[in-house]
PDB file of C-alpha atoms in Angstrom:
ATOM      1  CA  MET A 452     -35.039   1.391  -8.435  1.00 69.00           C
ATOM      2  CA  THR A 453     -31.367   0.911  -9.221  1.00 79.00           C
ATOM      3  CA  ARG A 454     -28.775   3.628  -9.077  1.00 84.00           C
ATOM      4  CA  ARG A 455     -26.117   3.590 -11.731  1.00 86.00           C
ATOM      5  CA  LYS A 456     -22.556   4.150 -10.703  1.00 88.00           C
ATOM      6  CA  LYS A 457     -21.134   7.571 -11.426  1.00 89.00           C
ATOM      7  CA  LYS A 458     -18.250   7.912 -13.796  1.00 92.00           C
ATOM      8  CA  PHE A 459     -15.091   9.462 -12.407  1.00 92.00           C
ATOM      9  CA  SER A 460     -15.712  12.595 -14.489  1.00 92.00           C
ATOM     10  CA  GLU A 461     -19.165  12.954 -12.900  1.00 93.00           C
ATOM     11  CA  LEU A 462     -17.834  13.080  -9.350  1.00 93.00           C
ATOM     12  CA  SER A 463     -17.376  16.354  -7.523  1.00 95.00           C
ATOM     13  CA  PRO A 464     -13.903  17.918  -7.630  1.00 95.00           C
ATOM     14  CA  ARG A 465     -13.537  17.156  -3.918  1.00 97.00           C
ATOM     15  CA  SER A 466     -14.313  13.458  -4.448  1.00 95.00           C
ATOM     16  CA  ARG A 467     -11.932  13.203  -7.395  1.00 96.00           C
ATOM     17  CA  THR A 468      -9.163  14.809  -5.326  1.00 97.00           C
ATOM     18  CA  ALA A 469      -9.798  12.399  -2.429  1.00 97.00           C
ATOM     19  CA  ILE A 470      -9.576   9.423  -4.774  1.00 96.00           C
ATOM     20  CA  ARG A 471      -6.343  10.724  -6.309  1.00 97.00           C
ATOM     21  CA  VAL A 472      -4.776  11.317  -2.880  1.00 97.00           C
ATOM     22  CA  GLY A 473      -5.794   7.842  -1.699  1.00 96.00           C
ATOM     23  CA  ALA A 474      -4.406   6.225  -4.852  1.00 96.00           C
ATOM     24  CA  PHE A 475      -1.135   8.140  -4.515  1.00 97.00           C
ATOM     25  CA  ALA A 476      -0.815   7.108  -0.856  1.00 96.00           C
ATOM     26  CA  GLN A 477      -1.390   3.434  -1.717  1.00 96.00           C
ATOM     27  CA  ILE A 478       1.147   3.499  -4.547  1.00 96.00           C
ATOM     28  CA  ALA A 479       3.714   5.334  -2.418  1.00 97.00           C
ATOM     29  CA  LEU A 480       3.310   2.891   0.491  1.00 96.00           C
ATOM     30  CA  GLN A 481       3.625  -0.124  -1.767  1.00 96.00           C
ATOM     31  CA  ALA A 482       6.624   1.287  -3.625  1.00 97.00           C
ATOM     32  CA  ALA A 483       8.376   2.057  -0.344  1.00 97.00           C
ATOM     33  CA  ALA A 484       7.678  -1.444   0.997  1.00 97.00           C
ATOM     34  CA  LEU A 485       8.891  -3.136  -2.190  1.00 97.00           C
ATOM     35  CA  TRP A 486      11.979  -0.910  -2.320  1.00 97.00           C
ATOM     36  CA  ASP A 487      12.823  -1.724   1.309  1.00 96.00           C
ATOM     37  CA  LEU A 488      12.231  -5.444   0.733  1.00 96.00           C
ATOM     38  CA  SER A 489      14.534  -5.486  -2.268  1.00 96.00           C
ATOM     39  CA  ARG A 490      17.385  -3.885  -0.340  1.00 96.00           C
ATOM     40  CA  ARG A 491      17.019  -5.397   3.137  1.00 93.00           C
ATOM     41  CA  PRO A 492      18.815  -8.707   3.835  1.00 93.00           C
ATOM     42  CA  ALA A 493      16.489 -11.653   4.461  1.00 92.00           C
ATOM     43  CA  ALA A 494      17.930 -12.026   7.969  1.00 92.00           C
ATOM     44  CA  GLU A 495      16.423  -8.642   8.884  1.00 94.00           C
ATOM     45  CA  ILE A 496      12.887  -9.588   7.841  1.00 94.00           C
ATOM     46  CA  ARG A 497      10.373 -11.513   9.924  1.00 94.00           C
ATOM     47  CA  GLY A 498       8.992 -14.170   7.591  1.00 93.00           C
ATOM     48  CA  THR A 499       9.873 -14.613   3.945  1.00 94.00           C
ATOM     49  CA  LYS A 500      10.427 -11.856   1.437  1.00 95.00           C
ATOM     50  CA  ARG A 501       8.028 -13.590  -0.951  1.00 96.00           C
ATOM     51  CA  ALA A 502       5.222 -13.477   1.630  1.00 96.00           C
ATOM     52  CA  TRP A 503       5.790  -9.781   2.360  1.00 96.00           C
ATOM     53  CA  VAL A 504       5.884  -8.922  -1.345  1.00 96.00           C
ATOM     54  CA  ALA A 505       2.515 -10.637  -1.750  1.00 96.00           C
ATOM     55  CA  ALA A 506       1.155  -8.896   1.352  1.00 96.00           C
ATOM     56  CA  SER A 507       2.254  -5.511   0.011  1.00 95.00           C
ATOM     57  CA  PHE A 508      -0.445  -5.821  -2.664  1.00 95.00           C
ATOM     58  CA  VAL A 509      -3.209  -5.775  -0.013  1.00 94.00           C
ATOM     59  CA  ASN A 510      -4.433  -2.182  -0.100  1.00 90.00           C
ATOM     60  CA  TYR A 511      -2.921  -0.022   2.630  1.00 90.00           C
ATOM     61  CA  PHE A 512      -2.816  -2.807   5.213  1.00 95.00           C
ATOM     62  CA  GLY A 513      -0.084  -4.867   3.531  1.00 96.00           C
ATOM     63  CA  PRO A 514       2.619  -2.198   3.256  1.00 96.00           C
ATOM     64  CA  ILE A 515       1.797  -0.782   6.685  1.00 96.00           C
ATOM     65  CA  ALA A 516       1.917  -4.277   8.205  1.00 96.00           C
ATOM     66  CA  TYR A 517       5.336  -4.818   6.641  1.00 96.00           C
ATOM     67  CA  PHE A 518       6.728  -1.632   8.176  1.00 94.00           C
ATOM     68  CA  VAL A 519       5.165  -2.359  11.581  1.00 94.00           C
ATOM     69  CA  TRP A 520       5.700  -6.128  11.887  1.00 94.00           C
ATOM     70  CA  GLY A 521       7.790  -7.352   8.959  1.00 94.00           C
ATOM     71  CA  ARG A 522      11.085  -5.615   9.558  1.00 90.00           C
ATOM     72  CA  ASP A 523      13.263  -6.924  12.353  1.00 85.00           C
ATOM     73  CA  VAL A 524      14.923  -3.671  13.399  1.00 75.00           C
ATOM     74  CA  ARG A 525      16.539  -5.185  16.504  1.00 71.00           C
ATOM     75  CA  ARG A 526      19.423  -6.558  14.455  1.00 57.00           C
TER      76      ARG A 526
END
């Protein structure tokens, strides 16, 4: 017996809201990380900008990792 996947419109209102909130959080985190990367000098970033841009596309973990470990705030 196989279960077919539900369409978004078939989900409960609570589930649809949770998905929307999660998607908004991911987009906001990534936008903030990319914005910070574009404005921060390379000397204030641990690693290369290119690597952190690529990492920012890893859901949730990438942008959070950049803010926790990627920025060298001691300078």
